[in-house]
Amino acid sequence: MSDEQGLQARAARGWRLWLVFALLCLIAAGVAGKMLSLNVQEQDFLKRQGDARVLRTAIIPAHRGMISDRNGLPLSVSAPVSTVWMNPKEFDLQSGAITKLASLIGSDKNALLKRVARFRDKQFVYLKRQMTPAQAEQVEELHIPGVYVDREYKRFYPAAEVATHLVGFTGLDGVGQEGIELAFEEWLQGIPGKKLVMRDLLGRTVKHIRELEPMVQGKDLQLSIDLRLQYLAYRELKAAVQAHQADSAAMVVLDVHTGEVLAMVNQPSYNPNDRSNLGKGMESLRNRAVTDTFEPGSTMKPLTIAAALMSGKYTLDSKVDTSPGYIRVKGKTIRDHRNYGVLSLGRIITKSSNVGATKLALSLHGDAVRNVFHNVGLGQVPGTGFPGEQAGVLPYFAENRLVERATMSYGYGLSVTPLQLAQSYLPFATGGLVRHVSLLKLDRPESGTRVMPKKVADAILRMMETVTQSGGTGRRAAIEGYRVAGKTGTVHKVGVNGYADDQYMSIFAGVAPVDNPAIVAVVMVDNPKGQEYYGGEVAAPLFSRVVGGALRMLNVAPDNWQPAKPHVVMK
């Protein structure tokens, strides 16, 4: 190689070195410029992007208010549980813990993988709701990307089926679905809060930054029922339904002094903590005590007698001739069980005379009986706020509708709920006052509205006492140590072609103790299929057992206590 060629080669190498050096300088300048830009111009943007990848807004679940009985015993409480969910886009299909995860959520690996594939374009899918915290902790320990655990609350009902028709239940999202849970949803439901948290790449919360919105706890609610009486009434009602092979039954127990519902039970029932066996018909969901209506039958006769006394046409000494045991009204024959002859007003109740009630009603002004029925609350919604409560039916009949006026006097042609019937008997226990019924515990009782003179109410109460004594239709409602007043009712059920000959409603409504009334109770048993079906045979004994136990639980002093006779030892 010549000297000239060597110089050219060295020049070329030098030029290339300077080119590389220049390029390196340009790259260094570019990096420095970008670093300067990131630290000065784009710092806020980068900080936001970084926070978006580690900071999350989390929900603070609100604690739903507790429902308790009048003594503070819990009927509905919220227990902490966990929800497991996944982001299918982040889910690691190659994780070795998938089989364990599937087992924890009650599934299998193939089903879980199919689920991930089906929702691959989604970002949120529930895997398991309302898991125990211990199970959820096992899920977290698997460290599977895309699987997350949130905290929430599950409603638990300590009294289970005993109070379920009254209390109701919530859905998976904690929203009231039935009963008090639904009626007082806004009161019980809390307001969830929000907080800022820092999470790692696996979605685990590693730090709580700050609270964004405060959580508001739901408010507690205290019901009027006494759980001790509720258990007693439920046990006896269930036993009676089984013994008489009845379709259903309901019972209501009221506090005379306040109008509060001390017990409200129904059959059939269900366990709100496990609703998997409810079935398609959902028949057991209904609170029959406030939603189911029926013709009250002879339980209306005391109110008919009250209307007669209030009219001024009759006195306590008045007599009614029921001979020959039946009466014809516009071609319809109304009968008694037998010919009772001449009866006093009290004996019309004692013997449950349809003829006597009919003659009284037809001798009064056309609206006289209906007005009394209306004034004691029949044909009106009780106003407890319970979802689906019924007003029943209290029709208006013109003066010339003699048959309808007659049948109404002994409880046909109108319909009531068990709660309405119990409310209508309050005036007999309060000296003529009707009170609003309440499912919530009251701080102080209302004064009540007068619907009949005290003299009339007291007289009817004494007349009804004869029903539970010798010769009355409700002798099996008697309670040892207490004077009991009440009225039986046995009505034919309405079938497809009118009244069914072999299906009945057995009813008893009563007050105890007579000397100082504390309780009004109503029992309704639907279609008993045994040999016994009269109200005095089916409903009256149930009244005796429940009300007798309630009076003792409430420490109500006996008003008919017979001291034991001393045992004389003969020598």
XYZ file of C-alpha atoms in Angstrom:
571
model
C 0.000 0.000 0.000
C 1.366 3.461 -0.948
C 1.773 6.292 1.548
C -1.056 8.130 -0.125
C -3.438 5.208 0.297
C -2.448 4.802 3.975
C -3.213 8.438 4.643
C -6.636 8.071 3.006
C -7.429 4.979 5.130
C -6.441 6.746 8.338
C -8.537 9.752 7.377
C -11.532 7.512 6.749
C -11.134 5.815 10.121
C -10.863 9.177 11.847
C -13.963 10.416 10.116
C -15.901 7.350 11.220
C -14.728 7.787 14.818
C -15.863 11.374 14.815
C -19.212 10.285 13.369
C -19.687 7.672 16.074
C -18.672 10.177 18.715
C -21.116 12.708 17.334
C -23.902 10.153 17.337
C -23.113 9.206 20.937
C -23.190 12.848 21.904
C -26.535 13.276 20.181
C -27.930 10.211 21.981
C -26.620 11.474 25.307
C -28.122 14.880 24.621
C -31.431 13.254 23.705
C -31.457 11.173 26.900
C -30.539 14.207 28.980
C -33.210 16.254 27.272
C -35.807 13.558 27.833
C -34.794 13.259 31.490
C -35.093 17.004 31.847
C -38.486 16.922 30.148
C -39.738 14.070 32.350
C -38.593 15.811 35.525
C -39.851 19.245 34.602
C -42.556 19.233 31.982
C -44.170 15.765 32.419
C -43.650 15.203 36.128
C -47.335 15.639 37.054
C -48.454 13.357 34.218
C -46.046 10.604 35.210
C -47.053 10.862 38.833
C -50.683 10.445 37.878
C -49.862 7.455 35.715
C -47.840 5.845 38.476
C -50.560 6.414 41.024
C -53.106 4.963 38.637
C -51.163 1.733 38.599
C -50.865 1.382 42.366
C -53.627 3.543 43.894
C -57.205 2.360 43.823
C -60.520 3.625 45.142
C -62.003 0.955 47.398
C -65.531 0.728 48.772
C -66.041 0.830 52.531
C -69.086 -1.456 53.038
C -71.777 -0.019 55.302
C -73.072 -2.043 58.229
C -76.841 -2.600 57.923
C -78.848 -1.741 61.029
C -79.816 -4.531 63.420
C -83.441 -5.596 63.911
C -84.297 -6.672 67.455
C -87.339 -7.628 69.494
C -88.836 -5.392 72.175
C -86.318 -6.661 74.736
C -83.279 -6.101 72.520
C -82.826 -9.709 71.396
C -81.432 -9.816 67.837
C -83.729 -10.866 65.004
C -81.524 -9.784 62.109
C -77.808 -8.999 62.237
C -75.026 -8.424 59.709
C -72.009 -10.725 59.817
C -68.732 -9.972 57.968
C -68.149 -12.107 54.860
C -65.958 -11.888 51.748
C -66.562 -11.813 48.020
C -64.053 -13.330 45.587
C -63.991 -11.905 42.065
C -61.646 -11.911 39.097
C -60.516 -9.803 36.184
C -60.427 -12.363 33.336
C -58.018 -10.164 31.359
C -55.465 -10.427 34.167
C -56.147 -14.027 35.154
C -53.047 -16.270 34.937
C -54.114 -19.376 33.027
C -50.782 -21.040 33.773
C -51.026 -20.712 37.556
C -50.545 -23.978 39.395
C -53.058 -22.902 42.046
C -56.109 -22.936 39.752
C -57.232 -26.362 40.974
C -57.073 -25.203 44.604
C -58.961 -22.002 43.742
C -61.695 -23.981 41.996
C -62.063 -26.195 45.061
C -62.347 -23.196 47.398
C -65.139 -21.612 45.350
C -67.028 -24.910 45.014
C -66.188 -25.579 41.378
C -63.667 -27.599 39.357
C -60.680 -26.572 37.239
C -62.300 -27.151 33.839
C -65.431 -25.217 34.749
C -63.338 -22.346 36.066
C -61.178 -22.198 32.930
C -64.291 -22.251 30.726
C -65.694 -19.381 32.754
C -62.497 -17.378 32.293
C -62.590 -18.029 28.558
C -66.260 -17.058 28.284
C -65.699 -13.697 29.972
C -62.199 -13.018 28.648
C -63.208 -9.590 27.344
C -64.682 -8.549 30.702
C -62.928 -6.955 33.650
C -65.178 -8.101 36.491
C -66.723 -11.496 37.193
C -67.915 -12.864 40.555
C -66.310 -16.143 41.563
C -67.930 -16.622 44.975
C -70.051 -14.367 47.135
C -70.494 -14.385 50.893
C -67.566 -16.659 51.706
C -66.349 -16.915 55.269
C -63.318 -14.707 56.015
C -61.235 -17.851 56.668
C -62.018 -19.261 53.195
C -61.314 -15.907 51.562
C -57.947 -15.753 53.308
C -57.025 -19.100 51.736
C -57.884 -17.640 48.322
C -55.656 -14.636 48.946
C -52.766 -16.885 49.938
C -52.822 -18.494 46.464
C -51.475 -15.206 44.976
C -53.169 -15.725 41.607
C -52.952 -12.603 39.405
C -56.402 -11.273 38.505
C -58.153 -12.764 41.567
C -59.326 -10.300 44.212
C -61.117 -10.407 47.582
C -63.499 -7.711 48.877
C -65.155 -7.427 52.262
C -68.933 -7.154 52.705
C -71.706 -8.231 55.073
C -74.198 -11.081 55.081
C -77.531 -10.933 56.882
C -78.077 -13.598 59.542
C -81.377 -14.369 61.293
C -80.941 -15.881 64.787
C -84.667 -16.684 65.197
C -84.706 -18.390 61.773
C -88.182 -19.598 60.740
C -89.824 -18.473 63.989
C -89.886 -14.780 63.021
C -89.133 -14.907 59.312
C -92.561 -13.839 58.009
C -92.343 -10.664 60.048
C -88.638 -9.865 59.722
C -88.237 -10.936 56.075
C -84.807 -11.156 54.464
C -82.314 -9.378 52.188
C -80.803 -10.398 48.867
C -77.131 -11.023 48.101
C -76.564 -7.296 47.686
C -77.945 -6.583 51.150
C -81.189 -5.001 49.940
C -84.449 -5.895 51.684
C -86.616 -8.358 49.758
C -89.425 -9.245 52.173
C -91.036 -8.169 55.441
C -89.587 -5.524 57.728
C -86.282 -5.723 55.843
C -88.132 -4.412 52.775
C -90.552 -2.049 54.521
C -87.788 -0.180 56.374
C -85.055 -0.488 53.726
C -84.125 3.204 53.813
C -83.880 3.174 57.608
C -81.815 -0.001 57.872
C -79.564 0.436 54.839
C -76.298 2.266 55.426
C -74.399 4.388 52.888
C -71.098 2.844 51.718
C -67.988 4.995 51.919
C -64.894 5.272 49.724
C -61.186 5.161 50.534
C -57.922 5.458 48.634
C -55.667 2.414 48.962
C -52.352 1.246 47.510
C -52.305 -2.201 45.952
C -49.514 -4.398 44.631
C -49.378 -6.127 41.242
C -51.505 -8.991 42.598
C -54.250 -6.617 43.665
C -53.566 -6.949 47.359
C -54.071 -3.871 49.501
C -50.740 -2.915 51.047
C -51.571 0.528 52.449
C -54.589 2.661 53.270
C -53.923 6.193 52.053
C -56.957 8.197 53.151
C -60.745 8.194 53.390
C -62.489 9.848 50.470
C -66.114 9.585 51.577
C -67.241 8.555 55.071
C -69.371 5.441 55.519
C -72.727 5.907 57.248
C -73.962 2.989 59.337
C -77.564 1.797 58.969
C -79.906 2.574 61.861
C -81.148 -0.127 64.237
C -84.850 -1.016 64.445
C -86.701 -2.389 67.457
C -89.873 -4.359 66.807
C -92.829 -4.743 69.128
C -92.742 -8.543 69.287
C -91.545 -10.416 72.360
C -89.320 -13.221 71.089
C -90.334 -15.452 74.011
C -93.996 -15.202 73.006
C -93.051 -15.551 69.355
C -91.336 -18.884 70.042
C -94.290 -20.087 72.110
C -96.884 -19.127 69.489
C -94.830 -20.595 66.656
C -94.317 -23.912 68.416
C -98.001 -24.319 69.258
C -99.206 -23.188 65.822
C -96.904 -25.620 64.046
C -98.013 -28.483 66.291
C -101.700 -27.653 65.676
C -101.267 -27.550 61.892
C -99.591 -30.952 61.959
C -102.147 -32.452 64.330
C -105.129 -31.270 62.265
C -103.446 -31.684 58.844
C -104.315 -28.085 58.002
C -103.214 -26.247 54.851
C -101.983 -23.194 56.734
C -102.533 -21.119 59.860
C -101.806 -17.721 61.388
C -101.904 -16.179 64.846
C -101.657 -12.611 66.153
C -101.189 -11.531 69.775
C -101.749 -7.853 70.660
C -100.935 -5.776 73.728
C -104.262 -4.313 74.871
C -102.684 -1.189 76.398
C -100.628 -0.124 73.370
C -101.869 -1.976 70.295
C -98.376 -3.407 69.794
C -98.039 -6.802 68.127
C -96.450 -9.097 70.711
C -96.400 -12.143 68.432
C -97.217 -12.811 64.799
C -96.665 -16.316 63.435
C -97.591 -18.264 60.323
C -97.521 -21.761 58.918
C -96.031 -22.994 56.665
C -92.730 -21.252 57.311
C -89.159 -21.306 55.997
C -85.611 -20.718 57.186
C -84.326 -17.349 55.877
C -80.734 -18.467 56.460
C -81.192 -21.250 53.877
C -83.750 -20.450 51.204
C -82.690 -23.208 48.820
C -85.846 -25.249 49.547
C -88.448 -22.540 49.121
C -89.787 -24.031 45.909
C -91.342 -22.382 42.907
C -94.678 -21.440 44.433
C -93.204 -19.300 47.203
C -96.366 -20.051 49.209
C -94.460 -20.059 52.473
C -93.178 -16.509 51.911
C -96.514 -14.851 52.678
C -97.145 -13.294 56.059
C -100.713 -14.586 56.139
C -101.522 -12.611 59.270
C -101.517 -9.381 57.238
C -101.939 -10.506 53.621
C -104.501 -13.343 53.633
C -108.186 -12.515 53.959
C -111.053 -14.765 54.995
C -114.673 -14.497 56.057
C -114.629 -14.107 59.850
C -117.872 -15.955 60.517
C -119.368 -15.896 63.995
C -116.514 -13.822 65.417
C -118.519 -10.847 64.090
C -121.538 -11.539 66.305
C -120.206 -9.591 69.329
C -119.883 -6.532 67.072
C -123.445 -7.058 65.807
C -124.703 -7.191 69.405
C -122.726 -4.000 70.121
C -124.466 -2.297 67.195
C -127.849 -3.380 68.589
C -127.066 -1.989 72.055
C -125.693 1.272 70.613
C -128.831 1.762 68.515
C -130.943 2.338 71.621
C -133.544 -0.185 70.462
C -132.158 -2.916 72.704
C -130.966 -3.203 76.275
C -129.099 -5.846 78.251
C -132.467 -7.301 79.222
C -133.782 -7.609 75.667
C -134.807 -11.038 74.335
C -134.925 -12.429 70.819
C -137.091 -15.355 69.774
C -135.009 -17.603 67.501
C -137.732 -20.254 67.117
C -138.073 -22.538 65.246
C -134.291 -22.498 64.738
C -134.301 -20.952 61.278
C -135.515 -17.854 59.442
C -136.387 -17.187 55.814
C -134.983 -13.989 54.290
C -136.030 -13.330 50.686
C -136.039 -17.019 49.874
C -132.813 -17.851 51.721
C -132.966 -20.042 54.827
C -130.644 -19.072 57.683
C -130.282 -21.789 60.325
C -128.948 -22.394 63.795
C -127.528 -25.725 64.921
C -130.843 -26.302 66.695
C -133.857 -24.441 67.993
C -132.593 -22.305 70.883
C -135.964 -20.609 71.488
C -135.930 -17.256 73.232
C -132.390 -15.941 73.809
C -131.000 -12.922 75.595
C -128.393 -10.876 73.722
C -125.679 -12.582 75.715
C -127.016 -16.049 74.930
C -126.996 -15.214 71.205
C -123.209 -14.950 71.579
C -122.963 -17.971 73.876
C -124.887 -20.237 71.524
C -123.615 -18.497 68.380
C -127.114 -18.031 66.998
C -127.245 -17.002 63.341
C -130.988 -16.445 63.609
C -130.583 -14.134 66.584
C -127.871 -12.054 64.867
C -129.972 -11.865 61.706
C -133.090 -10.624 63.505
C -131.079 -7.966 65.308
C -129.345 -6.731 62.158
C -132.523 -6.525 60.086
C -134.305 -4.602 62.823
C -131.639 -1.863 62.778
C -130.926 0.921 60.325
C -129.338 -0.426 57.149
C -125.855 0.952 57.977
C -125.868 0.287 61.717
C -123.906 -2.976 61.710
C -121.580 -1.939 58.908
C -120.724 1.332 60.654
C -119.595 -0.527 63.761
C -117.496 -2.894 61.651
C -115.893 0.067 59.889
C -115.237 1.994 63.084
C -113.237 -0.866 64.599
C -110.955 -1.000 61.547
C -112.521 -3.526 59.170
C -112.313 -2.700 55.476
C -109.256 -0.488 56.070
C -105.511 -1.046 55.799
C -104.144 -1.359 59.356
C -101.316 1.036 58.490
C -98.405 -0.918 59.941
C -96.340 -0.277 56.813
C -95.848 -3.988 56.220
C -95.514 -4.792 52.501
C -98.678 -6.206 50.995
C -100.949 -5.701 53.997
C -104.579 -6.005 52.957
C -107.622 -3.918 53.749
C -110.023 -6.833 53.433
C -113.515 -6.253 52.059
C -116.351 -4.468 53.852
C -119.076 -3.932 51.239
C -121.868 -1.435 51.463
C -125.354 -2.910 51.065
C -128.471 -0.902 50.334
C -131.404 -0.997 52.747
C -133.287 -3.509 50.606
C -130.355 -5.981 50.360
C -131.749 -7.974 53.261
C -129.916 -11.245 52.598
C -126.512 -9.557 52.414
C -127.208 -7.497 55.554
C -128.283 -10.672 57.347
C -125.241 -12.735 56.370
C -122.899 -9.876 57.244
C -124.269 -9.871 60.796
C -122.795 -13.332 61.384
C -119.596 -12.846 59.395
C -120.297 -13.821 55.794
C -120.016 -11.505 52.791
C -117.013 -9.596 54.148
C -113.364 -10.494 54.557
C -110.672 -9.643 57.110
C -107.072 -10.487 57.902
C -106.072 -12.022 61.259
C -104.472 -8.691 62.216
C -107.658 -6.767 61.389
C -109.770 -9.194 63.393
C -107.476 -8.801 66.401
C -107.656 -5.020 66.111
C -111.468 -5.143 65.936
C -111.551 -6.908 69.334
C -109.450 -4.246 71.072
C -112.513 -2.109 72.006
C -113.915 -4.978 74.082
C -110.680 -5.032 76.070
C -110.129 -1.274 76.360
C -113.597 -0.145 77.368
C -114.586 0.982 73.884
C -111.315 2.343 72.453
C -109.715 1.165 69.227
C -105.965 1.597 68.857
C -103.657 1.618 65.866
C -101.716 -1.618 65.729
C -97.941 -1.342 65.578
C -95.137 -3.686 64.565
C -92.587 -1.332 66.138
C -91.988 -0.871 69.838
C -93.699 2.315 70.988
C -92.141 4.789 73.383
C -95.569 5.668 74.709
C -99.023 4.351 73.805
C -101.546 6.399 71.876
C -104.755 7.421 73.579
C -106.969 5.525 71.143
C -110.279 6.450 69.504
C -113.604 5.755 71.158
C -115.878 3.660 68.961
C -118.420 2.449 71.514
C -119.530 3.431 75.039
C -117.582 1.822 77.854
C -120.792 0.362 79.250
C -121.474 -1.439 75.960
C -117.886 -2.704 75.560
C -117.800 -4.042 79.121
C -121.168 -5.744 78.667
C -120.069 -7.467 75.454
C -116.881 -8.634 77.178
C -118.937 -10.308 79.919
C -121.174 -11.886 77.294
C -118.151 -13.301 75.468
C -116.877 -14.787 78.715
C -119.844 -17.167 78.677
C -118.492 -18.627 75.395
C -115.570 -20.174 77.300
C -117.756 -21.420 80.139
C -120.096 -24.387 80.435
C -122.599 -24.396 77.583
C -120.483 -22.120 75.346
C -118.914 -22.995 72.012
C -115.367 -22.113 73.093
C -114.960 -23.989 76.375
C -111.551 -25.300 75.283
C -110.211 -21.742 75.187
C -110.416 -21.521 78.990
C -107.151 -20.862 80.859
C -106.615 -22.095 84.390
C -106.455 -19.188 86.795
C -107.715 -16.597 84.315
C -111.105 -15.446 83.086
C -111.247 -15.602 79.283
C -113.685 -13.946 76.884
C -113.853 -14.782 73.198
C -115.803 -16.002 70.230
C -115.462 -19.012 67.977
C -115.919 -18.970 64.224
C -116.315 -21.786 61.705
C -116.864 -20.807 58.096
C -117.103 -22.766 54.880
C -114.311 -21.980 52.450
C -115.183 -20.586 49.044
C -114.576 -23.100 46.279
C -114.895 -23.048 42.500
C -118.663 -23.509 42.600
C -119.457 -21.562 45.751
C -118.961 -22.658 49.349
C -117.270 -26.030 49.781
C -119.157 -28.477 51.978
C -116.056 -30.159 53.386
C -113.537 -27.310 53.733
C -113.552 -24.908 56.671
C -111.756 -22.043 58.325
C -111.486 -22.499 62.098
C -111.209 -19.247 64.031
C -111.058 -18.012 67.595
C -110.723 -14.407 68.771
C -110.455 -13.608 72.440
C -109.411 -11.398 75.337
C -107.700 -12.276 78.615
C -107.903 -11.778 81.499
C -111.436 -10.395 81.682
C -110.930 -8.586 84.994
C -107.991 -6.505 83.690
C -107.481 -7.256 79.968
C -103.852 -7.490 78.841
C -103.959 -9.540 75.635
C -106.109 -9.823 72.544
C -105.325 -12.788 70.312
C -106.687 -14.294 67.101
C -106.106 -17.801 65.735
C -106.985 -18.803 62.162
C -106.503 -22.391 60.936
C -107.125 -22.993 57.243
C -108.810 -26.239 56.176
C -108.191 -28.687 59.032
C -108.689 -32.190 57.651
C -109.075 -34.244 60.777
C -112.311 -35.174 62.502
C -112.302 -31.824 64.310
C -112.834 -28.656 62.307
C -114.972 -26.301 64.450
C -113.323 -23.168 65.793
C -114.046 -24.354 69.327
C -112.240 -27.640 68.640
C -109.246 -26.501 66.573
C -108.537 -22.804 67.224
C -109.782 -22.439 70.816
C -107.313 -24.923 72.407
C -104.457 -23.232 70.567
C -105.577 -19.863 71.945
C -105.628 -21.336 75.455
C -102.087 -22.706 75.268
C -100.501 -19.621 73.742
C -102.339 -16.936 75.684
C -102.027 -18.882 78.936
C -98.273 -19.108 78.462
C -98.067 -15.453 77.438
C -99.932 -14.250 80.527
C -97.539 -16.156 82.760
C -94.479 -14.899 80.851
C -95.704 -11.320 81.170
C -96.411 -11.790 84.888
C -100.093 -10.895 84.504
C -101.839 -11.581 87.798
C -104.536 -14.317 87.691
C -108.088 -13.049 88.097
C -109.739 -16.414 88.660
C -107.357 -18.236 90.941
C -108.889 -21.065 92.904
C -106.780 -21.899 95.956
C -106.103 -25.559 96.454
C -108.281 -27.194 99.078
C -106.378 -28.382 102.140
C -105.809 -32.104 102.270
C -107.498 -33.546 105.351
C -105.931 -36.665 106.757
C -108.465 -38.977 108.365
C -107.309 -40.664 111.538
